[in-house]
Coordinates of N, CA and C in Angstrom, one line a residue:
M1 N -29.2 -88.8 26.3 CA -29.4 -88.3 25.0 C -30.9 -88.8 24.2
T2 N -31.2 -88.7 23.4 CA -32.7 -88.6 23.3 C -32.3 -89.4 21.7
S3 N -32.5 -90.6 21.8 CA -32.6 -91.2 20.3 C -34.3 -91.1 19.6
N4 N -36.2 -91.0 19.8 CA -36.7 -90.6 19.2 C -36.1 -90.1 18.4
S5 N -35.7 -88.0 18.8 CA -36.2 -87.4 17.8 C -34.8 -87.4 17.4
G6 N -33.8 -87.9 17.3 CA -32.7 -88.0 16.3 C -31.0 -87.1 17.2
N7 N -31.6 -86.7 18.2 CA -31.1 -86.1 18.9 C -29.7 -87.0 19.0
T8 N -28.9 -87.0 18.7 CA -27.7 -87.4 19.7 C -26.3 -86.8 20.7
L9 N -27.6 -86.2 21.1 CA -25.7 -85.3 21.8 C -26.2 -85.8 23.2
A10 N -25.0 -86.1 23.7 CA -24.8 -87.0 25.6 C -24.6 -85.4 26.3
R11 N -25.2 -84.7 27.3 CA -24.9 -83.8 27.9 C -24.3 -84.5 29.4
G12 N -23.7 -84.2 29.4 CA -22.7 -83.8 31.0 C -23.4 -83.3 32.3
G13 N -22.5 -83.0 33.1 CA -22.9 -82.1 34.9 C -22.5 -83.1 35.9
K14 N -22.7 -84.2 35.8 CA -22.2 -85.6 36.7 C -20.8 -86.2 36.9
A15 N -21.2 -86.7 38.1 CA -20.0 -87.6 37.7 C -20.3 -89.0 38.0
I16 N -21.2 -89.9 37.7 CA -22.0 -90.6 38.0 C -23.5 -90.8 37.8
Y17 N -23.7 -91.8 36.9 CA -25.3 -91.8 36.1 C -25.8 -93.0 36.1
G18 N -27.2 -92.9 36.1 CA -27.8 -94.3 36.0 C -28.3 -94.5 37.7
A19 N -27.5 -93.8 38.6 CA -28.3 -93.9 40.3 C -28.4 -92.7 41.2
P20 N -29.6 -92.1 40.2 CA -30.6 -91.0 41.3 C -30.4 -90.8 42.8
L21 N -30.6 -91.6 43.4 CA -30.8 -92.0 45.3 C -29.5 -92.0 45.7
G22 N -28.5 -91.2 46.0 CA -28.4 -91.4 47.4 C -28.7 -91.9 48.9
I23 N -27.5 -92.7 49.7 CA -27.8 -93.3 50.9 C -27.0 -92.3 51.6
L24 N -27.3 -91.7 52.3 CA -25.7 -91.6 53.5 C -26.2 -92.4 54.7
M25 N -24.8 -92.9 54.7 CA -24.7 -94.1 55.7 C -23.7 -94.0 57.0
L26 N -24.9 -94.5 58.1 CA -23.6 -94.5 59.0 C -22.4 -95.2 59.3
E27 N -21.9 -95.5 60.2 CA -20.0 -96.0 60.5 C -20.3 -97.3 60.7
A28 N -20.3 -98.8 60.6 CA -20.8 -98.9 61.4 C -20.1 -100.3 61.0
R29 N -19.8 -101.7 61.6 CA -19.6 -102.9 60.5 C -20.5 -104.1 61.0
F30 N -21.5 -104.3 61.4 CA -22.7 -105.4 61.8 C -22.5 -105.9 60.0
P31 N -23.4 -107.2 59.8 CA -23.4 -108.0 58.9 C -24.3 -107.2 58.4
R32 N -24.7 -107.4 57.2 CA -25.8 -106.2 56.6 C -26.5 -107.6 55.0
I33 N -27.7 -108.1 55.9 CA -27.9 -108.8 55.1 C -29.0 -108.4 54.1
P34 N -29.5 -109.2 52.9 CA -29.7 -109.4 52.3 C -31.6 -108.4 52.4
G35 N -31.9 -107.8 52.4 CA -33.2 -106.8 52.9 C -31.9 -105.8 53.5
D36 N -31.0 -105.6 54.0 CA -30.5 -104.8 55.1 C -30.8 -103.4 53.5
M37 N -31.0 -101.8 54.6 CA -30.8 -101.3 53.3 C -29.3 -100.2 52.9
G38 N -28.2 -101.6 53.6 CA -26.5 -101.0 53.4 C -26.5 -103.0 52.4
N39 N -27.2 -103.0 52.5 CA -26.6 -104.6 51.1 C -27.4 -103.6 50.0
A40 N -26.4 -104.0 48.9 CA -27.1 -103.4 48.3 C -27.4 -104.2 47.5
T41 N -28.0 -105.5 46.9 CA -28.7 -106.2 46.2 C -29.5 -106.3 46.8
T42 N -29.7 -105.5 48.2 CA -31.4 -105.4 48.1 C -32.5 -104.4 47.2
W43 N -31.3 -103.4 46.8 CA -32.8 -102.8 45.5 C -32.3 -103.1 44.7
P44 N -33.5 -103.5 44.1 CA -33.9 -103.2 42.7 C -33.3 -101.9 41.6
F45 N -33.0 -101.3 42.0 CA -32.2 -100.5 40.9 C -30.9 -100.0 41.7
P46 N -30.1 -99.3 40.8 CA -28.6 -99.2 41.3 C -28.9 -97.6 42.1
V47 N -27.3 -97.6 43.6 CA -27.6 -96.3 44.3 C -26.4 -96.1 45.1
L48 N -26.1 -94.7 45.2 CA -25.2 -94.4 45.7 C -24.8 -94.1 47.3
Y49 N -23.4 -95.0 47.3 CA -23.3 -95.1 49.0 C -22.4 -93.9 49.4
R50 N -22.8 -92.8 50.2 CA -21.6 -92.4 51.2 C -21.0 -92.3 52.7
V51 N -20.3 -93.3 53.2 CA -20.4 -93.2 54.9 C -19.8 -92.3 55.2
V52 N -20.4 -91.8 56.9 CA -20.8 -90.4 57.7 C -19.9 -91.2 58.8
R53 N -18.0 -90.4 58.7 CA -17.4 -91.3 59.8 C -17.3 -90.6 60.9
G54 N -17.8 -91.4 61.7 CA -17.9 -91.0 63.2 C -19.0 -91.4 63.4
A55 N -20.4 -91.7 62.2 CA -21.5 -91.1 62.1 C -22.4 -92.8 63.3
S56 N -21.4 -93.5 64.2 CA -21.7 -94.5 65.1 C -23.3 -94.6 65.3
P57 N -23.6 -95.9 65.3 CA -25.8 -95.8 65.5 C -25.3 -96.0 67.4
E58 N -24.8 -96.0 68.3 CA -24.7 -95.2 69.1 C -24.7 -94.3 69.6
K59 N -23.8 -93.4 68.7 CA -24.1 -92.3 68.7 C -25.1 -91.3 68.1
V60 N -26.1 -92.5 67.1 CA -26.8 -91.5 66.4 C -28.2 -91.9 67.3
V61 N -28.2 -92.9 67.6 CA -29.6 -94.2 68.5 C -29.7 -93.0 69.6
L62 N -29.1 -93.1 70.6 CA -29.3 -93.4 72.2 C -28.5 -91.5 72.6
H63 N -27.5 -90.7 71.3 CA -26.9 -89.8 72.3 C -27.9 -89.0 70.4
G64 N -28.9 -89.2 70.4 CA -29.8 -87.8 69.6 C -28.4 -87.4 68.1
A65 N -27.0 -87.4 68.2 CA -27.2 -88.1 67.4 C -26.3 -86.0 67.1
R66 N -25.8 -86.3 68.6 CA -25.9 -84.6 68.8 C -24.1 -84.2 68.0
G67 N -23.7 -83.0 66.9 CA -22.6 -82.8 66.7 C -22.7 -83.1 65.4
L68 N -23.5 -84.1 64.6 CA -23.5 -85.0 63.4 C -23.4 -84.1 62.6
L69 N -24.8 -83.0 62.7 CA -25.2 -82.3 61.8 C -24.0 -81.6 60.6
P70 N -23.6 -81.7 60.4 CA -22.4 -80.7 59.7 C -22.2 -81.6 59.0
D71 N -21.5 -83.3 59.6 CA -20.8 -84.3 59.0 C -22.4 -85.0 57.5
F72 N -22.9 -84.6 58.5 CA -23.6 -85.5 57.4 C -24.7 -84.6 56.2
I73 N -23.9 -83.4 56.7 CA -24.9 -81.9 55.5 C -23.4 -82.3 53.9
A74 N -22.8 -82.5 54.6 CA -20.8 -82.0 53.8 C -21.3 -83.6 53.5
A75 N -21.8 -85.0 53.8 CA -21.9 -86.1 52.7 C -23.4 -85.9 51.8
A76 N -24.2 -85.4 52.4 CA -25.0 -85.2 51.3 C -25.0 -84.7 50.1
K77 N -23.8 -83.2 50.2 CA -23.9 -82.8 49.6 C -22.6 -83.2 48.8
E78 N -21.9 -84.6 49.1 CA -20.6 -84.9 48.2 C -22.0 -86.2 47.1
L79 N -22.4 -86.1 47.5 CA -23.3 -87.5 47.8 C -24.3 -86.6 46.0
V80 N -24.7 -85.3 46.2 CA -25.6 -85.2 45.0 C -24.2 -83.9 43.9
D81 N -23.1 -83.7 44.5 CA -21.8 -83.3 43.5 C -22.1 -84.6 42.7
L82 N -22.0 -85.6 43.3 CA -21.7 -87.5 42.4 C -23.0 -87.4 41.4
G83 N -23.9 -86.8 42.0 CA -25.3 -87.7 40.6 C -26.5 -88.2 41.6
A84 N -26.3 -87.7 42.6 CA -28.1 -88.0 43.7 C -29.2 -86.6 43.5
E85 N -30.3 -87.0 43.0 CA -31.1 -86.7 41.9 C -31.9 -86.5 43.3
A86 N -31.5 -87.1 44.7 CA -32.8 -87.6 46.0 C -31.6 -88.6 47.0
L87 N -31.8 -88.0 47.6 CA -31.4 -88.6 49.5 C -32.1 -88.5 50.3
T88 N -31.5 -90.2 50.9 CA -32.1 -90.7 51.9 C -31.1 -91.0 53.4
T89 N -31.3 -91.2 54.1 CA -30.7 -92.1 55.4 C -30.7 -93.5 55.7
N90 N -29.6 -94.6 56.2 CA -29.9 -95.7 57.1 C -31.0 -95.6 58.3
C91 N -30.5 -94.7 59.0 CA -31.0 -94.7 60.6 C -32.3 -93.4 60.0
G92 N -33.8 -94.6 61.3 CA -34.9 -93.5 61.4 C -35.0 -92.8 62.5
F93 N -33.8 -92.3 63.2 CA -33.2 -91.6 64.4 C -33.1 -89.9 63.7
L94 N -32.3 -90.3 62.0 CA -31.9 -89.5 61.6 C -33.2 -87.9 60.7
S95 N -34.5 -88.6 61.4 CA -34.9 -87.8 61.4 C -35.5 -86.2 61.4
L96 N -34.1 -86.3 62.6 CA -34.6 -84.9 63.5 C -33.5 -83.7 62.3
F97 N -33.0 -84.3 61.1 CA -31.8 -83.7 60.9 C -32.9 -83.2 59.4
Q98 N -34.0 -83.9 59.2 CA -35.2 -83.3 58.0 C -34.7 -82.8 57.3
Q99 N -35.4 -81.1 57.7 CA -35.7 -79.8 56.9 C -34.2 -79.9 56.9
E100 N -33.3 -80.1 58.0 CA -31.6 -79.0 57.9 C -31.3 -80.0 55.8
L101 N -31.2 -80.8 56.0 CA -29.9 -81.4 55.3 C -31.4 -81.3 54.2
A102 N -32.4 -81.6 53.9 CA -33.5 -80.6 52.6 C -33.1 -79.4 52.6
A103 N -33.0 -78.3 52.8 CA -32.7 -76.9 52.8 C -31.3 -77.2 52.6
A104 N -30.1 -78.1 52.5 CA -28.7 -77.7 52.3 C -28.7 -77.9 51.1
V105 N -28.7 -79.3 50.7 CA -29.1 -79.7 49.8 C -30.1 -79.0 48.3
G106 N -30.7 -78.4 48.3 CA -31.9 -78.4 47.2 C -32.3 -79.7 46.7
V107 N -32.6 -80.8 47.2 CA -33.1 -81.8 46.2 C -33.6 -82.7 47.0
P108 N -35.2 -83.2 46.9 CA -36.1 -84.5 47.8 C -35.3 -84.8 48.6
V109 N -35.0 -85.4 50.1 CA -34.3 -85.5 50.9 C -36.4 -86.4 51.7
A110 N -35.8 -87.9 51.9 CA -36.3 -88.9 53.2 C -35.9 -89.5 54.2
T111 N -35.4 -88.6 55.2 CA -34.1 -89.3 56.0 C -34.5 -90.5 56.8
S112 N -36.8 -90.8 57.0 CA -36.7 -91.8 57.8 C -37.8 -92.4 57.2
S113 N -37.8 -93.2 57.4 CA -39.3 -94.5 57.4 C -40.2 -94.8 58.0
M114 N -39.8 -93.6 59.5 CA -41.1 -92.9 59.5 C -42.4 -91.9 59.3
M115 N -41.2 -91.5 57.8 CA -41.9 -90.4 56.9 C -43.6 -91.4 56.8
Q116 N -43.3 -92.3 56.8 CA -44.7 -93.4 56.5 C -46.3 -93.7 56.5
V117 N -45.5 -92.9 58.3 CA -46.6 -93.1 59.5 C -48.1 -92.5 58.4
R118 N -47.5 -91.3 58.6 CA -48.6 -90.4 57.6 C -49.4 -91.1 56.8
W119 N -48.7 -91.3 56.4 CA -49.6 -91.9 55.2 C -50.0 -92.9 54.8
V120 N -49.4 -93.9 56.0 CA -50.3 -94.9 56.5 C -51.5 -95.1 57.2
Q121 N -51.2 -94.0 57.8 CA -52.8 -93.3 58.8 C -53.6 -93.3 57.8
A122 N -53.9 -93.2 57.0 CA -54.2 -92.7 55.7 C -55.4 -93.0 55.5
T123 N -54.7 -94.2 56.0 CA -55.3 -95.7 54.2 C -55.6 -96.4 55.3
L124 N -55.9 -96.0 57.1 CA -56.8 -97.1 58.0 C -58.7 -96.7 58.3
P125 N -59.3 -97.3 58.3 CA -60.7 -97.2 59.0 C -60.5 -96.5 59.7
P126 N -61.8 -96.2 60.5 CA -61.4 -95.5 62.0 C -61.7 -96.6 62.9
G127 N -60.9 -96.0 63.4 CA -61.0 -96.2 65.5 C -59.7 -97.4 65.2
K128 N -58.7 -97.1 64.1 CA -57.8 -98.2 63.9 C -56.4 -96.3 63.6
R129 N -55.1 -96.7 64.1 CA -54.3 -95.6 63.6 C -53.1 -96.9 63.5
V130 N -51.2 -95.9 63.5 CA -50.7 -96.5 63.3 C -49.4 -97.0 64.3
G131 N -48.7 -98.3 64.5 CA -47.5 -98.5 65.6 C -46.6 -98.6 65.5
I132 N -44.9 -97.7 65.8 CA -44.0 -98.7 65.3 C -43.2 -99.3 66.3
V133 N -43.2 -99.8 65.1 CA -41.5 -100.7 65.6 C -40.4 -100.6 65.8
T134 N -39.2 -99.7 67.0 CA -37.7 -99.2 66.8 C -37.1 -99.6 67.6
V135 N -35.7 -99.9 66.9 CA -34.8 -100.1 67.8 C -34.1 -99.7 68.9
S136 N -35.1 -98.3 68.9 CA -34.6 -98.0 70.9 C -35.7 -97.2 70.8
G137 N -36.7 -98.1 72.0 CA -37.6 -97.5 72.0 C -37.2 -96.2 73.3
A138 N -36.6 -96.0 74.0 CA -35.4 -95.8 75.8 C -35.7 -94.3 74.8
T139 N -35.2 -94.4 73.5 CA -34.9 -92.4 72.9 C -34.8 -92.0 72.0
L140 N -36.6 -92.5 71.3 CA -37.3 -92.9 70.4 C -38.0 -91.0 70.8
T141 N -38.1 -90.0 70.7 CA -38.3 -88.9 71.0 C -39.6 -88.5 69.6
P142 N -40.8 -87.1 71.1 CA -41.9 -86.8 70.3 C -41.4 -86.1 69.2
Q143 N -39.7 -85.3 69.6 CA -39.6 -84.7 68.7 C -38.9 -84.9 67.1
H144 N -38.5 -86.9 67.6 CA -38.4 -87.2 66.2 C -39.5 -87.7 65.2
L145 N -41.0 -87.7 66.1 CA -41.9 -87.8 65.4 C -42.5 -86.9 64.5
E146 N -42.5 -86.1 65.9 CA -42.8 -84.5 65.0 C -42.2 -83.9 64.0
A147 N -41.2 -84.3 63.4 CA -39.9 -84.0 62.3 C -40.4 -84.7 61.4
V148 N -41.5 -85.7 60.9 CA -41.9 -86.7 60.2 C -42.8 -86.3 60.0
G149 N -44.1 -85.5 61.0 CA -45.7 -85.1 61.0 C -46.3 -86.5 61.2
A150 N -45.5 -87.8 62.3 CA -46.4 -88.2 62.9 C -46.8 -87.8 63.9
L151 N -48.0 -88.2 64.9 CA -47.8 -87.0 65.8 C -47.5 -87.9 67.1
R152 N -47.4 -87.5 68.1 CA -46.9 -87.5 69.0 C -47.0 -88.6 69.8
D153 N -48.2 -88.9 69.6 CA -48.6 -90.0 71.1 C -48.9 -91.5 70.1
T154 N -47.5 -91.7 69.1 CA -47.8 -92.4 67.6 C -47.0 -93.6 69.0
P155 N -48.3 -94.1 69.2 CA -47.9 -95.8 70.2 C -46.4 -96.6 69.5
F156 N -45.5 -96.8 70.2 CA -44.3 -97.3 70.1 C -43.5 -98.1 70.5
V157 N -42.9 -100.0 70.5 CA -41.6 -100.3 71.1 C -40.3 -100.6 70.8
G158 N -39.9 -101.1 71.6 CA -38.5 -101.0 71.0 C -37.8 -102.4 71.3
T159 N -36.6 -103.2 70.6 CA -36.1 -104.0 70.7 C -34.7 -104.5 71.4
E160 N -35.1 -102.7 72.7 CA -33.9 -103.3 73.8 C -33.7 -104.4 74.7
N161 N -34.4 -105.1 74.8 CA -34.9 -106.3 75.4 C -34.7 -107.3 74.8
G162 N -34.3 -107.6 73.5 CA -34.0 -108.7 73.7 C -33.1 -108.9 72.9
R163 N -32.3 -110.4 72.4 CA -31.2 -110.8 73.1 C -30.5 -110.8 72.0
E164 N -30.5 -110.1 70.7 CA -29.6 -110.2 69.7 C -30.0 -109.3 68.8
F165 N -31.0 -108.5 68.4 CA -30.6 -107.5 67.1 C -30.5 -106.3 67.8
F166 N -30.4 -105.6 68.7 CA -30.3 -103.9 69.4 C -28.6 -104.2 70.1
R167 N -28.2 -105.4 70.7 CA -26.9 -105.6 71.2 C -25.8 -105.4 70.3
V168 N -26.4 -106.2 68.8 CA -25.6 -106.8 67.8 C -25.2 -104.9 66.7
L169 N -26.6 -104.1 67.1 CA -27.0 -103.1 66.0 C -26.6 -101.7 66.7
I170 N -26.6 -102.0 67.6 CA -26.4 -100.6 68.2 C -24.9 -100.4 69.5
K171 N -25.1 -101.5 69.6 CA -24.3 -101.3 70.6 C -22.9 -102.6 70.6
A172 N -23.2 -103.2 69.0 CA -21.4 -103.0 68.7 C -20.5 -103.9 69.7
E173 N -21.7 -105.3 70.5 CA -21.3 -105.7 71.3 C -19.5 -107.8 70.4
K174 N -20.2 -107.7 69.1 CA -19.8 -108.4 68.1 C -20.2 -108.2 67.0
D175 N -19.4 -109.0 66.2 CA -19.3 -108.2 64.8 C -20.1 -109.6 63.8
D176 N -21.2 -110.4 64.1 CA -21.8 -111.4 64.2 C -22.9 -111.5 64.5
M177 N -23.7 -112.5 63.9 CA -25.6 -112.4 64.1 C -26.5 -113.8 64.2
D178 N -26.5 -113.8 64.5 CA -27.7 -114.8 64.6 C -28.6 -113.9 63.7
V179 N -29.0 -114.0 62.6 CA -30.1 -113.6 62.2 C -31.9 -114.4 62.8
A180 N -32.4 -115.8 63.0 CA -32.9 -116.3 64.2 C -33.0 -115.1 64.4
L181 N -32.3 -115.1 65.9 CA -32.8 -114.3 66.6 C -33.0 -113.3 66.7
A182 N -32.8 -112.7 66.1 CA -32.7 -111.0 65.3 C -34.5 -111.0 64.9
R183 N -34.9 -112.3 64.0 CA -35.6 -112.0 64.2 C -36.8 -111.9 64.8
Q184 N -36.5 -112.4 66.1 CA -37.7 -112.9 66.7 C -37.1 -111.6 67.7
D185 N -36.7 -111.1 67.3 CA -36.9 -109.9 68.3 C -37.7 -108.5 68.2
I186 N -37.1 -108.6 66.7 CA -38.3 -108.1 65.9 C -40.3 -108.1 65.7
V187 N -40.3 -109.4 65.5 CA -41.6 -110.2 66.1 C -41.9 -110.0 67.3
D188 N -41.4 -110.6 68.4 CA -41.2 -110.3 69.9 C -42.2 -109.1 70.6
A189 N -41.1 -107.5 69.9 CA -41.1 -105.8 70.3 C -43.0 -105.8 69.1
G190 N -43.1 -106.2 67.9 CA -44.0 -106.3 66.9 C -45.8 -106.6 68.2
R191 N -45.4 -108.5 68.5 CA -46.7 -108.8 68.7 C -46.6 -107.9 70.5
T192 N -45.4 -107.3 71.1 CA -45.5 -106.6 72.3 C -46.5 -105.1 72.0
L193 N -46.2 -104.4 70.8 CA -46.8 -103.3 70.0 C -48.7 -103.2 70.4
V194 N -48.9 -104.5 69.9 CA -50.2 -104.8 69.1 C -51.2 -105.5 70.8
A195 N -50.0 -105.9 71.8 CA -50.9 -106.5 72.9 C -51.3 -105.4 73.7
R196 N -50.6 -104.2 73.5 CA -50.6 -103.4 74.2 C -51.5 -101.9 74.0
H197 N -51.3 -102.0 72.5 CA -52.0 -101.0 72.0 C -53.6 -102.3 70.6
P198 N -54.6 -102.2 71.5 CA -55.4 -103.0 70.5 C -55.8 -102.0 69.7
D199 N -56.2 -101.4 68.8 CA -56.3 -100.3 68.1 C -55.2 -100.8 66.7
I200 N -53.9 -100.8 67.1 CA -53.0 -100.6 66.1 C -53.7 -101.2 64.8
G201 N -53.6 -100.4 63.0 CA -53.9 -102.1 62.5 C -52.5 -101.7 61.1
A202 N -51.9 -101.1 61.5 CA -50.3 -102.1 60.1 C -49.3 -101.0 61.6
I203 N -47.8 -101.3 60.9 CA -46.8 -101.0 61.6 C -45.7 -100.1 60.7
V204 N -45.2 -99.6 61.0 CA -44.5 -98.7 60.1 C -42.7 -99.2 60.9
L205 N -41.8 -100.4 60.6 CA -41.2 -100.3 61.1 C -39.7 -99.4 61.3
E206 N -38.9 -99.0 61.9 CA -38.6 -97.7 62.3 C -37.3 -97.7 61.4
C207 N -36.4 -98.1 61.8 CA -35.0 -98.5 61.9 C -35.3 -99.9 60.4
T208 N -33.9 -99.1 59.8 CA -33.8 -99.6 57.9 C -33.2 -101.2 58.1
N209 N -32.3 -101.5 59.1 CA -32.2 -102.4 59.2 C -33.0 -103.9 58.9
M210 N -34.8 -103.3 59.5 CA -36.3 -104.6 60.0 C -36.0 -105.1 58.8
P211 N -36.1 -105.0 57.1 CA -37.1 -104.6 56.3 C -36.4 -106.5 55.9
P212 N -35.6 -106.9 56.9 CA -35.8 -108.9 56.3 C -36.4 -109.4 56.9
Y213 N -37.3 -109.3 58.0 CA -37.8 -109.5 59.0 C -39.2 -108.8 58.7
A214 N -39.0 -108.1 58.0 CA -40.8 -107.4 57.9 C -41.7 -109.0 57.0
A215 N -42.1 -110.3 56.7 CA -43.0 -110.3 55.9 C -42.7 -111.1 57.4
A216 N -42.4 -111.7 58.8 CA -42.3 -113.2 59.7 C -43.0 -112.3 60.2
L217 N -42.9 -110.8 61.0 CA -43.7 -109.8 61.2 C -45.3 -109.7 61.3
R218 N -45.1 -109.4 59.7 CA -46.4 -109.3 58.9 C -47.4 -110.8 59.1
E219 N -46.3 -111.9 59.3 CA -47.1 -113.6 59.2 C -47.6 -113.2 60.5
A220 N -46.8 -112.7 61.8 CA -47.5 -113.0 62.8 C -48.0 -112.3 63.6
V221 N -48.9 -110.9 62.8 CA -50.0 -110.2 64.3 C -50.7 -110.0 63.4
G222 N -50.5 -110.3 61.6 CA -52.1 -110.6 60.6 C -52.1 -109.4 60.2
L223 N -51.0 -108.2 60.3 CA -51.8 -107.1 60.4 C -50.0 -106.7 58.9
P224 N -50.9 -105.0 58.3 CA -49.9 -104.8 56.7 C -48.3 -104.6 57.9
V225 N -47.5 -104.4 56.9 CA -46.1 -103.6 57.4 C -44.8 -103.0 57.0
Y226 N -44.6 -102.3 57.1 CA -44.0 -101.0 55.9 C -43.1 -100.5 57.1
D227 N -42.2 -100.3 55.4 CA -40.5 -100.3 56.5 C -39.8 -99.7 55.7
I228 N -38.2 -99.4 56.0 CA -37.3 -98.5 54.3 C -37.4 -98.8 53.6
Y229 N -37.7 -100.5 52.9 CA -37.7 -101.1 51.7 C -39.1 -100.2 50.9
S230 N -39.9 -100.8 51.5 CA -41.4 -99.5 51.1 C -41.3 -98.5 50.7
M231 N -40.9 -97.8 51.4 CA -40.5 -96.4 51.4 C -39.5 -95.7 50.3
I232 N -38.8 -96.5 50.4 CA -37.5 -96.0 48.4 C -37.9 -96.2 47.6
N233 N -38.5 -97.2 47.4 CA -39.1 -98.1 46.2 C -39.9 -96.9 45.8
W234 N -41.4 -96.8 46.4 CA -41.9 -95.5 45.9 C -41.1 -94.3 45.8
F235 N -40.4 -93.4 46.5 CA -39.4 -93.2 46.9 C -39.0 -93.0 45.1
H236 N -38.1 -93.6 44.7 CA -37.5 -94.1 43.6 C -38.5 -93.9 42.9
A237 N -40.0 -95.2 42.4 CA -40.4 -94.1 41.7 C -41.0 -93.2 40.9
G238 N -40.2 -92.1 41.6 CA -41.2 -90.4 41.5 C -40.1 -89.8 40.8
L239 N -38.1 -90.5 40.9 CA -37.5 -90.5 40.2 C -36.8 -91.2 39.1
R240 N -37.5 -91.7 38.7 CA -37.6 -93.0 37.5 C -38.6 -93.3 37.1
P241 N -40.3 -92.8 36.5 CA -41.1 -93.2 36.7 C -40.9 -94.5 35.1
R242 N -41.9 -95.4 35.4 CA -42.1 -96.1 34.8 C -42.6 -95.9 33.0
R243 N -42.4 -96.4 32.2 CA -42.3 -95.5 30.6 C -43.2 -97.2 29.9
F244 N -44.3 -96.4 30.1 CA -45.3 -97.5 29.6 C -44.9 -97.5 27.7
D245 N -44.8 -98.9 26.9 CA -45.3 -98.1 25.2 C -47.2 -98.3 25.3
L246 N -46.7 -97.5 24.6 CA -47.8 -96.3 23.8 C -48.5 -97.0 22.3
T247 N -46.9 -97.2 21.9 CA -47.1 -98.2 20.2 C -48.5 -98.5 19.7
E248 N -49.1 -99.2 20.9 CA -49.6 -100.7 20.7 C -51.0 -100.2 21.6
I249 N -51.9 -99.0 21.2 CA -52.6 -99.6 22.3 C -54.2 -99.8 21.3
A250 N -54.5 -100.8 21.9 CA -55.7 -101.3 21.4 C -57.2 -100.3 20.4

């Protein structure tokens, strides 16, 4: 409805309004603390959620999301039908479905935080490169990287050897989580990444459950840290650009 021109005709066509971003969620029961993609208070704007039943973190991260593409396409279409104008997912390993999802729904799709690797690389000085902290270094493949345009030799380190993060999020060994231990797992992985690759100039966090710990990692390694929160805020900014008041130009 446009009141500036005197037009008071409200147009329909959607089931839900005011939330142009849809998020495809894995089916999980671990705690989603503030900063986690699955905690709605994380976002400074409304979002639409859709859980893809049967798509557990273990299936997606450890087993390549085999057989799950039709379920994600169906859920994506439901979100678009509800009113989503763009879609994202809550697992960086779903980069494997980037092209298929975008082709199926016909709206912008950003499946993975790792899409930022190329963007961030463009900001770095010569001789520096981007590294990735991932939830599972053992199963992050060149195919995952290529799907988002990242180089196959992009360095990364996983959290499998940590005490809390991996076993709660991926192995689902318990329903609670020691946040301090989870934070330390991310910091330890980041420190290992930088120690192994001194040419790292910035870090991208693959996992959408890592934003609560991005600031701690930034303080620990002294490098810029990007995550799904930074990417989705950029993504949403194009869906709803800020309106500036031009009526009082000096």
